[in-house]
Short mmCIF file of N, CA and C in Angstrom, two decimals:
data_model
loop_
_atom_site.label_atom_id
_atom_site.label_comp_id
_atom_site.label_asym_id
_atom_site.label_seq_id
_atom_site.Cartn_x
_atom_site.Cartn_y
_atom_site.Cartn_z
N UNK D 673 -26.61 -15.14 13.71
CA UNK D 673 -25.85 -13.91 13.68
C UNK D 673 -26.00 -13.24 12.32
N UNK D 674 -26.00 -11.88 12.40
CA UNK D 674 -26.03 -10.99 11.38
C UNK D 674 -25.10 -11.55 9.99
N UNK D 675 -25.47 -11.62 8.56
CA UNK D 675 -24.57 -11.31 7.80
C UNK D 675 -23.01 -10.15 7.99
N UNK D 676 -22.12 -10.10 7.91
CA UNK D 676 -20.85 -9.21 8.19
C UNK D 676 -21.11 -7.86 7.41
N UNK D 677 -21.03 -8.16 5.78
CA UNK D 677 -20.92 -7.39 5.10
C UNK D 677 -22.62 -6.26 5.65
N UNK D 678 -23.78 -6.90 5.81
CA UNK D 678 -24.81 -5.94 6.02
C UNK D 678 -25.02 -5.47 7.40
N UNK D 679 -24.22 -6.07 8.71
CA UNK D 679 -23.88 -5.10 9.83
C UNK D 679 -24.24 -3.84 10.14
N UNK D 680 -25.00 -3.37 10.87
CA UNK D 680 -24.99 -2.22 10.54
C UNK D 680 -24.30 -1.46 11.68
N UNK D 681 -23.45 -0.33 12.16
CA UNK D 681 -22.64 0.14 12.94
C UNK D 681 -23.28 0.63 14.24
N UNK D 682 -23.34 0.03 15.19
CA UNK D 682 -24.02 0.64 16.15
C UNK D 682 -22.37 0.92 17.74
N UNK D 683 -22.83 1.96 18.17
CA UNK D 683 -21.97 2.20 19.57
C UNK D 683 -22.72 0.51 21.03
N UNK D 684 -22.76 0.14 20.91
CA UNK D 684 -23.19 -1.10 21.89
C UNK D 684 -22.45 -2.48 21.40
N UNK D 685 -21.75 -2.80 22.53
CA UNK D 685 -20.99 -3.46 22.65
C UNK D 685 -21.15 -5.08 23.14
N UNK D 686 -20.99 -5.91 22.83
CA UNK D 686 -21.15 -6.96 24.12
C UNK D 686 -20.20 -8.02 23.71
N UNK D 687 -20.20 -9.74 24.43
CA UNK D 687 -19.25 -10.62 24.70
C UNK D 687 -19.83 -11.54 24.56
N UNK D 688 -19.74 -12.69 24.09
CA UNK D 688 -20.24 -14.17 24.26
C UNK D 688 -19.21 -14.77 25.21
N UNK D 689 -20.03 -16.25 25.85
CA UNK D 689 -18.61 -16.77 26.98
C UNK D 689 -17.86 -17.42 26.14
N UNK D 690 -18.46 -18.01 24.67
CA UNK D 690 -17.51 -19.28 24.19
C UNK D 690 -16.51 -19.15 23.17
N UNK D 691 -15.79 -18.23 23.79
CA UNK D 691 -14.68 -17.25 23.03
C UNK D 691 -14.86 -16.93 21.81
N UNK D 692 -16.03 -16.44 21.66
CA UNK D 692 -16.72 -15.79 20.36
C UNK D 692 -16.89 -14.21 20.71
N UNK D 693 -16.56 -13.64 20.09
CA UNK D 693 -16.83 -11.93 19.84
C UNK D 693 -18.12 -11.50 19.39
N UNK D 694 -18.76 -11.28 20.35
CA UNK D 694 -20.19 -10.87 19.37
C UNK D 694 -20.54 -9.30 19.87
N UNK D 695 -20.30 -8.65 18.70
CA UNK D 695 -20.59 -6.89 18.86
C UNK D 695 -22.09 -6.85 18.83
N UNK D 696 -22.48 -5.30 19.07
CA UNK D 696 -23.86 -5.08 19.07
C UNK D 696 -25.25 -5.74 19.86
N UNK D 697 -24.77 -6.21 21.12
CA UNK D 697 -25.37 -6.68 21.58
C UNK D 697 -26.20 -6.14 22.67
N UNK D 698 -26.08 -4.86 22.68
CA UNK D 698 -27.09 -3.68 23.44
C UNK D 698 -28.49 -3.66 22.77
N UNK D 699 -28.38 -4.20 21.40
CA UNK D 699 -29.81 -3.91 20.40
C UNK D 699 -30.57 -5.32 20.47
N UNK D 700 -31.77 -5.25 20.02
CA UNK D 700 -32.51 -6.69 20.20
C UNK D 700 -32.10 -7.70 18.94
N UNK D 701 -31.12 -6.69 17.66
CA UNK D 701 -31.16 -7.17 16.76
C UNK D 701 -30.18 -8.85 16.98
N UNK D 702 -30.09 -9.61 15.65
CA UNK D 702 -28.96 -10.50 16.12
C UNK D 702 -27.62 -9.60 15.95
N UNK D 703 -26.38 -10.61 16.68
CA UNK D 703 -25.32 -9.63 17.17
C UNK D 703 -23.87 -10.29 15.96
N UNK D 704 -23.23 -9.68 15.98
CA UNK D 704 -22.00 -10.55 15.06
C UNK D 704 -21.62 -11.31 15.59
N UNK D 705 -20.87 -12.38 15.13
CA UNK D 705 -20.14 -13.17 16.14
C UNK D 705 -19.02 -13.56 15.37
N UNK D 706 -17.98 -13.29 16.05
CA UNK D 706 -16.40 -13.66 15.07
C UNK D 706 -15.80 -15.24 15.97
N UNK D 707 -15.18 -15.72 14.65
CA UNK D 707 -14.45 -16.99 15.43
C UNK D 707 -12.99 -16.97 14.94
N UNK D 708 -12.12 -17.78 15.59
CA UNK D 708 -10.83 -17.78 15.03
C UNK D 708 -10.43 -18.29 13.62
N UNK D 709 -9.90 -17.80 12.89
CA UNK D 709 -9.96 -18.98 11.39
C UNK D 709 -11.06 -18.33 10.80
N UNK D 710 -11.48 -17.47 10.84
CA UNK D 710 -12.69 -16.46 9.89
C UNK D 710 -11.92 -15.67 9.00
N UNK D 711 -12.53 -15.31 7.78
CA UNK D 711 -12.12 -14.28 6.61
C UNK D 711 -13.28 -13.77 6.41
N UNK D 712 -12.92 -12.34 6.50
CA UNK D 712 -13.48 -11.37 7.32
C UNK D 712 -14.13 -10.61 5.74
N UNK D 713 -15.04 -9.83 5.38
CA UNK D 713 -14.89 -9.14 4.04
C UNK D 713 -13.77 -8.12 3.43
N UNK D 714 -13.63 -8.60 2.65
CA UNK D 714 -12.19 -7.84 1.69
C UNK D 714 -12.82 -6.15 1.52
N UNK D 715 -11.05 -5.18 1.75
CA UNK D 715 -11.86 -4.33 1.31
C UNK D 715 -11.34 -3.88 -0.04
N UNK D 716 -11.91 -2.96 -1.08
CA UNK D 716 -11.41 -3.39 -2.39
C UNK D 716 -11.32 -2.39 -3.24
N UNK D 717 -10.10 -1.97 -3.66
CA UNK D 717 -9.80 -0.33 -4.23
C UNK D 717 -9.65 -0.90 -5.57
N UNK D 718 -10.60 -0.68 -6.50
CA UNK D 718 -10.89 -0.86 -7.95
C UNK D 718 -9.52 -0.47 -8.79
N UNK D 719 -9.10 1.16 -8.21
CA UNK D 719 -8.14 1.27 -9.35
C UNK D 719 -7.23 2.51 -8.36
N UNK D 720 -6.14 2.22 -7.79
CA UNK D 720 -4.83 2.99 -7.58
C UNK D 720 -4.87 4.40 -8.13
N UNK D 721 -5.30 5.71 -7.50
CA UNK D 721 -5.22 6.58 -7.79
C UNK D 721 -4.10 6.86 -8.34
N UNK D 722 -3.37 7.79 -9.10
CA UNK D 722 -1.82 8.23 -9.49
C UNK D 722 -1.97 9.65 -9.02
N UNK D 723 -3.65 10.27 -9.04
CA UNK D 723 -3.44 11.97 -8.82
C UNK D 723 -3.79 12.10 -7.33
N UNK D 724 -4.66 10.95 -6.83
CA UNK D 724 -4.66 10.63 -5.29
C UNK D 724 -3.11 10.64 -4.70
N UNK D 725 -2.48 10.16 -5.20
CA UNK D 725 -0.22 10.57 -4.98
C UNK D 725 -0.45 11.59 -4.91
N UNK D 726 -0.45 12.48 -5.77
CA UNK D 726 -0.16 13.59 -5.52
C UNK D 726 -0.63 14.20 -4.14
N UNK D 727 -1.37 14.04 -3.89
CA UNK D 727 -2.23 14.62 -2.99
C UNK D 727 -1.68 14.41 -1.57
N UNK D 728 -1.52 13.02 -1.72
CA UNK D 728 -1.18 12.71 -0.36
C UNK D 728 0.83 12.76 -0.36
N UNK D 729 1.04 13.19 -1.09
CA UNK D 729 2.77 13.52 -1.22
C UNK D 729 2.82 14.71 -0.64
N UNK D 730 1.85 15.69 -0.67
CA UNK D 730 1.97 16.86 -0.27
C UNK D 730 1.40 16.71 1.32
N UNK D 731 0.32 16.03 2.18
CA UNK D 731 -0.09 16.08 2.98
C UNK D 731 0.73 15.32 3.94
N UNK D 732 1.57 14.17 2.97
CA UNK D 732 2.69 13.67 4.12
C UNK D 732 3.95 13.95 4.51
N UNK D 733 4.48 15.17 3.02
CA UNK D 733 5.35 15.86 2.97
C UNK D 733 6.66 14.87 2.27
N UNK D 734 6.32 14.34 1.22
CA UNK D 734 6.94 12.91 0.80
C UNK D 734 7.04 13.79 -0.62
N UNK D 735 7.99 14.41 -1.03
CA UNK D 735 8.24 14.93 -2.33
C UNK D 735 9.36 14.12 -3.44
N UNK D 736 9.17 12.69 -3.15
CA UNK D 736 9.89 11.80 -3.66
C UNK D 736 9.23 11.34 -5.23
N UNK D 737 9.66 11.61 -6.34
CA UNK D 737 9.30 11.62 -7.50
C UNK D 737 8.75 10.72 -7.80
N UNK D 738 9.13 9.28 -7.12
CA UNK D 738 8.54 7.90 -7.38
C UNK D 738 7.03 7.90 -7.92
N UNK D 739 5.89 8.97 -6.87
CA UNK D 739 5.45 8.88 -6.22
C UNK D 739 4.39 9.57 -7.36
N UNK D 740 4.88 10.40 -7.92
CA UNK D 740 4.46 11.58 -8.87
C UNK D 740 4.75 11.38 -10.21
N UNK D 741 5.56 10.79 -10.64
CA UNK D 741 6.31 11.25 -12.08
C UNK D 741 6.70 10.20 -12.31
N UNK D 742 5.94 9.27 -13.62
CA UNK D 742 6.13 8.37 -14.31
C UNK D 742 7.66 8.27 -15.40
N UNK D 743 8.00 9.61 -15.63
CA UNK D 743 9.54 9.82 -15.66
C UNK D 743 10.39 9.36 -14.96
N UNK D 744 10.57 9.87 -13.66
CA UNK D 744 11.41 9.85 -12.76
C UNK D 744 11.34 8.47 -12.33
N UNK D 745 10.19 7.73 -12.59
CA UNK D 745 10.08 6.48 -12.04
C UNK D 745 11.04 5.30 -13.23
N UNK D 746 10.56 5.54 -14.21
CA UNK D 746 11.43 4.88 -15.16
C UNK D 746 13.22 5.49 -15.22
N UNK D 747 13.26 6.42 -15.08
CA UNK D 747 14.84 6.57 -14.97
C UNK D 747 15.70 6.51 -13.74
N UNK D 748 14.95 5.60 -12.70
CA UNK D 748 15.49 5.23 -11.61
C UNK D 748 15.43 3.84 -11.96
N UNK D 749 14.69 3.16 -13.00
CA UNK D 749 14.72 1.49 -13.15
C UNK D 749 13.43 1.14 -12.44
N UNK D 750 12.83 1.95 -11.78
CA UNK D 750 11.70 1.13 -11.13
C UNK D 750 10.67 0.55 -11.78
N UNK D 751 10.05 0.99 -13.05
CA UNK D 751 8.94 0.72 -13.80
C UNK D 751 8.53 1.75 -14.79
N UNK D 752 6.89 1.80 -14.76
CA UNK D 752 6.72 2.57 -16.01
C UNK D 752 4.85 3.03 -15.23
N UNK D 753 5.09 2.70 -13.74
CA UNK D 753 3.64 3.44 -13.39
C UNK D 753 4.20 3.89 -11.75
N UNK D 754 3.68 4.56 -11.51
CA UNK D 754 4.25 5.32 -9.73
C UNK D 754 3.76 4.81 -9.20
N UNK D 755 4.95 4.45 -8.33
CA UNK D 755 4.59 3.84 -6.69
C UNK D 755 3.82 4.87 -6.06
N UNK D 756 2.75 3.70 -5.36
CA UNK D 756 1.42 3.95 -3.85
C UNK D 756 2.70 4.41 -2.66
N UNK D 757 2.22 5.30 -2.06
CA UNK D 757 3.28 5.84 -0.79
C UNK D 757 2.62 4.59 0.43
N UNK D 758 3.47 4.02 1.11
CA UNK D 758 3.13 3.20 1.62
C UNK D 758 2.27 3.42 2.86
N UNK D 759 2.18 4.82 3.60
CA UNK D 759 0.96 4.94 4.49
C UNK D 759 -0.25 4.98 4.06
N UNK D 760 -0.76 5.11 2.47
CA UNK D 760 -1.99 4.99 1.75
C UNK D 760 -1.89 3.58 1.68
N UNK D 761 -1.11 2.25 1.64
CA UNK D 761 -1.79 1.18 1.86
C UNK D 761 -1.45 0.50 2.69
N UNK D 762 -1.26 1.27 4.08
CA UNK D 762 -1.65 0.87 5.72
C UNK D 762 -3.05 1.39 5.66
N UNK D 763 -3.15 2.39 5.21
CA UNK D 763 -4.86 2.83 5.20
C UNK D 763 -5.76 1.94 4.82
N UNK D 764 -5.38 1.15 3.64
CA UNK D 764 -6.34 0.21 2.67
C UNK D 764 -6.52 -0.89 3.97
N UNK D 765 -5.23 -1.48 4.65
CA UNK D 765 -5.53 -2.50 5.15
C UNK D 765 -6.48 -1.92 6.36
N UNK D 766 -6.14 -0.71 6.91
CA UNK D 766 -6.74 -0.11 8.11
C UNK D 766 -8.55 0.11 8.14
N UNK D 767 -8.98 0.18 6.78
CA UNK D 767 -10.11 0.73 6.47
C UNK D 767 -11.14 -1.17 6.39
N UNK D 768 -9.98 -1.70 6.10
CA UNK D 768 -10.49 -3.27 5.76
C UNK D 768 -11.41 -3.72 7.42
N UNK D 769 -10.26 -3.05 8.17
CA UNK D 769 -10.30 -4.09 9.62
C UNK D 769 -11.79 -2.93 10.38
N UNK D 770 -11.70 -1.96 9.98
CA UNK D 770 -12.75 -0.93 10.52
C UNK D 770 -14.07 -0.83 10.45
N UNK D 771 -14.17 -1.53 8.72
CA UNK D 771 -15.20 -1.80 8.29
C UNK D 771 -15.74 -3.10 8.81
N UNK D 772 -15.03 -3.98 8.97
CA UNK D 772 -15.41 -5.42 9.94
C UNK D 772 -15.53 -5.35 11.18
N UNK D 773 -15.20 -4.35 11.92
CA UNK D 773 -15.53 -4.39 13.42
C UNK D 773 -16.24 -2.89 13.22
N UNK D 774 -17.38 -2.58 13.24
CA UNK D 774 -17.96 -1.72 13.31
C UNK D 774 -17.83 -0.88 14.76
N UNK D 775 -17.73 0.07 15.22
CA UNK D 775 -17.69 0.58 16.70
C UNK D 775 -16.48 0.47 17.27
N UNK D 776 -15.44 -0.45 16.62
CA UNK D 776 -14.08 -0.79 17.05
C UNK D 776 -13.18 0.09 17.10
N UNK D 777 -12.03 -0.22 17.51
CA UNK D 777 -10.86 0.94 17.19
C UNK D 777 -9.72 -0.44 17.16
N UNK D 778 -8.65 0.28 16.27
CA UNK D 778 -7.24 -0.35 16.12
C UNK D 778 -6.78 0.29 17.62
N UNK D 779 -5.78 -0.82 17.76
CA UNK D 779 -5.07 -0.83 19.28
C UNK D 779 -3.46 -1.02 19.03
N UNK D 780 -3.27 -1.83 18.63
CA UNK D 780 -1.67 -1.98 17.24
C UNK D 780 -1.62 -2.37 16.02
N UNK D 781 -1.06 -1.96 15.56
CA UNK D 781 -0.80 -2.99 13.78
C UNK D 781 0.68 -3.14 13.38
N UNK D 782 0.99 -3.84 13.32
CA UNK D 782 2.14 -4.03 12.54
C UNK D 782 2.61 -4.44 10.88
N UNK D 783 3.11 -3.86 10.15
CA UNK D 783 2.90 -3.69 9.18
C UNK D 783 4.32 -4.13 8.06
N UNK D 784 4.10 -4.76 7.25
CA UNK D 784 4.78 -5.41 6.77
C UNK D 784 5.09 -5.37 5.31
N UNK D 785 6.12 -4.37 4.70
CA UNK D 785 5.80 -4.30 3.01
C UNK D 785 6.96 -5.50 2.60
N UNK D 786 6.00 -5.96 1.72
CA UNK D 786 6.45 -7.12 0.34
C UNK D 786 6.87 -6.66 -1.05
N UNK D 787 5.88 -5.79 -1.29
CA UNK D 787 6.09 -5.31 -2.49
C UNK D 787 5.73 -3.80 -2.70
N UNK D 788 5.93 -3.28 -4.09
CA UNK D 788 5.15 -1.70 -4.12
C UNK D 788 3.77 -2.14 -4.63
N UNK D 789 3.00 -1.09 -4.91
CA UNK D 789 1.55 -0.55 -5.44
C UNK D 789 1.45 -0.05 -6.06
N UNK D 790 1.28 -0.23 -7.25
CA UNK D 790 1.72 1.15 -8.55
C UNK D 790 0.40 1.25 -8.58
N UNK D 791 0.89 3.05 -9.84
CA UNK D 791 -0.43 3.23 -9.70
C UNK D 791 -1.80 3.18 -10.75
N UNK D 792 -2.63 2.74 -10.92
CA UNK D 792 -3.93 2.48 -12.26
C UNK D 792 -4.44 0.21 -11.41
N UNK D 793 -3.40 -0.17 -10.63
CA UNK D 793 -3.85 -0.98 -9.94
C UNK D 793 -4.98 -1.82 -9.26
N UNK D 794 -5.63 -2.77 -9.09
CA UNK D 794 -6.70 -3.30 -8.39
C UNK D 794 -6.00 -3.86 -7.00
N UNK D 795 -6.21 -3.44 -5.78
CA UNK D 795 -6.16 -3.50 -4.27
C UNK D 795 -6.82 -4.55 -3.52
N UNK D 796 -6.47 -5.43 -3.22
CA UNK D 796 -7.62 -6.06 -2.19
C UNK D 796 -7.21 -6.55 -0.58
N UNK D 797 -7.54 -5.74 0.27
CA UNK D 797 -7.21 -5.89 1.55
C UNK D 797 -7.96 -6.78 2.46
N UNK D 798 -7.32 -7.98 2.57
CA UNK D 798 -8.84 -8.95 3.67
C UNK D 798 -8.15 -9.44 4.83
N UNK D 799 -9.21 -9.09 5.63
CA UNK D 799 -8.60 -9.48 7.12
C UNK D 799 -9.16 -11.06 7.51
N UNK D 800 -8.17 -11.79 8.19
CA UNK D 800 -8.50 -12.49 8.70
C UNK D 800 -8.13 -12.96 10.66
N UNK D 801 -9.39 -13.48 10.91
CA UNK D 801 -9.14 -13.14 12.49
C UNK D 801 -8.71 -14.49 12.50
N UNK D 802 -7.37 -13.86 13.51
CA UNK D 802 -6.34 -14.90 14.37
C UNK D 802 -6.68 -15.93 15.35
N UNK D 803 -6.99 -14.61 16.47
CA UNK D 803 -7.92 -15.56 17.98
C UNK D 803 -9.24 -14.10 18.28
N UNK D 804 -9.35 -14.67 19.14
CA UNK D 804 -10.66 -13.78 19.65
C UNK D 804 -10.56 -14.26 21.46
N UNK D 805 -10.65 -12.77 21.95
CA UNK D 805 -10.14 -12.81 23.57
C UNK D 805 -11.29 -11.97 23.79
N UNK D 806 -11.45 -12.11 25.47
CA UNK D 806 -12.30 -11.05 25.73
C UNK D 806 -12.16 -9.49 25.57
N UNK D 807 -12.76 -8.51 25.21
CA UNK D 807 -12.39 -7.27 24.81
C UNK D 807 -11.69 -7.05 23.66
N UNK D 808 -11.11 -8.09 22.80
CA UNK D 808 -9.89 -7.52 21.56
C UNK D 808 -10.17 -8.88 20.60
N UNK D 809 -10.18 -8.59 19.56
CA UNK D 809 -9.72 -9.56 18.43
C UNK D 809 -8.35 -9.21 17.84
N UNK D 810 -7.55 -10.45 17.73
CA UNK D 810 -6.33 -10.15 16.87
C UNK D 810 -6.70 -10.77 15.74
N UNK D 811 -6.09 -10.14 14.70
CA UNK D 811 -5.83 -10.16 12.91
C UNK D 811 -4.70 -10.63 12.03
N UNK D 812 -5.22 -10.90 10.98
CA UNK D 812 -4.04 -10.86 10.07
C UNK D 812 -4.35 -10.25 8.88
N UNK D 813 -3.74 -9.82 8.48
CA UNK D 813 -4.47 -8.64 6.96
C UNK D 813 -3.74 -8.69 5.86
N UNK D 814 -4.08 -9.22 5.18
CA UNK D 814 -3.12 -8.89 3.71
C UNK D 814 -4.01 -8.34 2.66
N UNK D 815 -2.49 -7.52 2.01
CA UNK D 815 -3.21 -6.17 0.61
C UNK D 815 -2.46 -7.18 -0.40
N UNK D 816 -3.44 -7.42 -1.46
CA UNK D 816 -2.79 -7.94 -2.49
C UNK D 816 -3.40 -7.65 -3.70
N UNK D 817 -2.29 -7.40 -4.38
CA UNK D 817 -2.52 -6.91 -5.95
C UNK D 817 -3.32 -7.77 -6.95
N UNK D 818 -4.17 -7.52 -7.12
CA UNK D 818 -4.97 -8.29 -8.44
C UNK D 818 -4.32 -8.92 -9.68
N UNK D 819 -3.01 -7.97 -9.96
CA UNK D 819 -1.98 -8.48 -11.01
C UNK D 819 -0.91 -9.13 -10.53
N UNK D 820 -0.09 -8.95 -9.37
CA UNK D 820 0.73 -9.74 -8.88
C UNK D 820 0.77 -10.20 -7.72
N UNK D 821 -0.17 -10.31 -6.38
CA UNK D 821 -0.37 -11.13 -5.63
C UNK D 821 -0.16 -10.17 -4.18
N UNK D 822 0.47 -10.87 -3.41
CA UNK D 822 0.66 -10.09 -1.84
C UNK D 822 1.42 -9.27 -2.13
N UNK D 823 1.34 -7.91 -1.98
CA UNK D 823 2.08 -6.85 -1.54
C UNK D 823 2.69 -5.94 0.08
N UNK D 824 1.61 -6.51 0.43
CA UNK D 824 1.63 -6.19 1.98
C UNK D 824 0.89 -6.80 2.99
N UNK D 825 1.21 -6.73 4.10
CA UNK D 825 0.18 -8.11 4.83
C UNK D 825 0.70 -6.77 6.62
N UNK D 826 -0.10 -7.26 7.09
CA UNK D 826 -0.10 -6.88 8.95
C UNK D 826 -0.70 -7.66 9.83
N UNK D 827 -0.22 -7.14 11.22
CA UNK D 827 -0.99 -8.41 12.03
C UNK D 827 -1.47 -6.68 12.91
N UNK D 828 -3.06 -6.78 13.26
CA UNK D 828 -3.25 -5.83 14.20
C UNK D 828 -4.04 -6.79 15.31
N UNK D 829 -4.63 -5.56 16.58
CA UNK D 829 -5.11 -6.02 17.20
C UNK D 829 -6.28 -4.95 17.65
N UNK D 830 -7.78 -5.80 17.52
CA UNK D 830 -9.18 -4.74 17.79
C UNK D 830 -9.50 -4.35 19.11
N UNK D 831 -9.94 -3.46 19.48
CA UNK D 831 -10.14 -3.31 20.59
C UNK D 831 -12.03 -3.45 20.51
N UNK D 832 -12.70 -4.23 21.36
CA UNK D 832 -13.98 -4.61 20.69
C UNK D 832 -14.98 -4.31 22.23
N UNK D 833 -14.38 -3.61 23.25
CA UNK D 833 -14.89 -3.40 24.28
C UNK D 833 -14.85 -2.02 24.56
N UNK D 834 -15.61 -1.02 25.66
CA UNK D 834 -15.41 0.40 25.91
C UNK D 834 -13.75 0.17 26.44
#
């Protein structure tokens, strides 16, 4: 089977019988094959935007200072760098699981915050697969901070068939 990380994304789909997931199996190439108890490639945000906040404060309509203003953040007691809005790291974990199932789509996720994400940060989101069924892989995903550890974790489920 293919290396994960060099995969390359194709629309063709297929199944192994021995409850192995193997995508891409319309092509002659070799096909992926996922097993239960696999760790999947991490995906990995170098450094926590602070002006990326901004951006997405306005697009989610989240005008909560935390978010923006290293002021406002210290005179609430929270710290001395702005909190990540927490649908930017459902994304991190979301982008983790997307990039490992190439052609896939999310079907549920459930999502779980531990901690915040400030921002100038190192991110690392890695999925690991649960079970593997016909048509779907389920997950487990955790985002964890390079400086202080798990921040967020989810359990989704892939949809790996048309």
């Amino acid at each position: 089977c293919a290396d994960l990380s060099l995969a390359p994304s194709r629309a063709g789909r297929g199944l192994r019988v021995d409850n192995r997931q193997c995508l891409d199996s319309s092509t002659k190439e070799p096909c992926m094959t996922y097993i239960a108890g696999q760790v999947l490639p991490p995906f990995v945000v170098t450094r926590v935007d602070p002006e990326a906040m901004k951006e997405w404060a306005v697009f989610l309509e989240d005008p909560n200072p935390i978010h923006i203003d290293v002021a406002a953040e210290r005179a609430k007691g929270l710290g001395h760098r702005v909190i990540n809005q927490g649908p930017i790291n459902v994304a991190y974990m979301m982008n983790a699981l997307l990039r490992a199932f190439p052609g896939s789509r999310i079907k549920s996720m459930s999502t779980r915050f531990l901690d915040n994400v400030y921002g100038e940060e190192k991110v690392i989101a890695t999925p690991r697969i649960d079970a593997v069924a016909a048509g779907h892989i389920t997950c487990s995903i955790s985002l964890e901070s390079a400086e202080r550890g798990l921040v967020c974790s989810a359990d989704a489920v892939m949809i790996t068939s048309p």
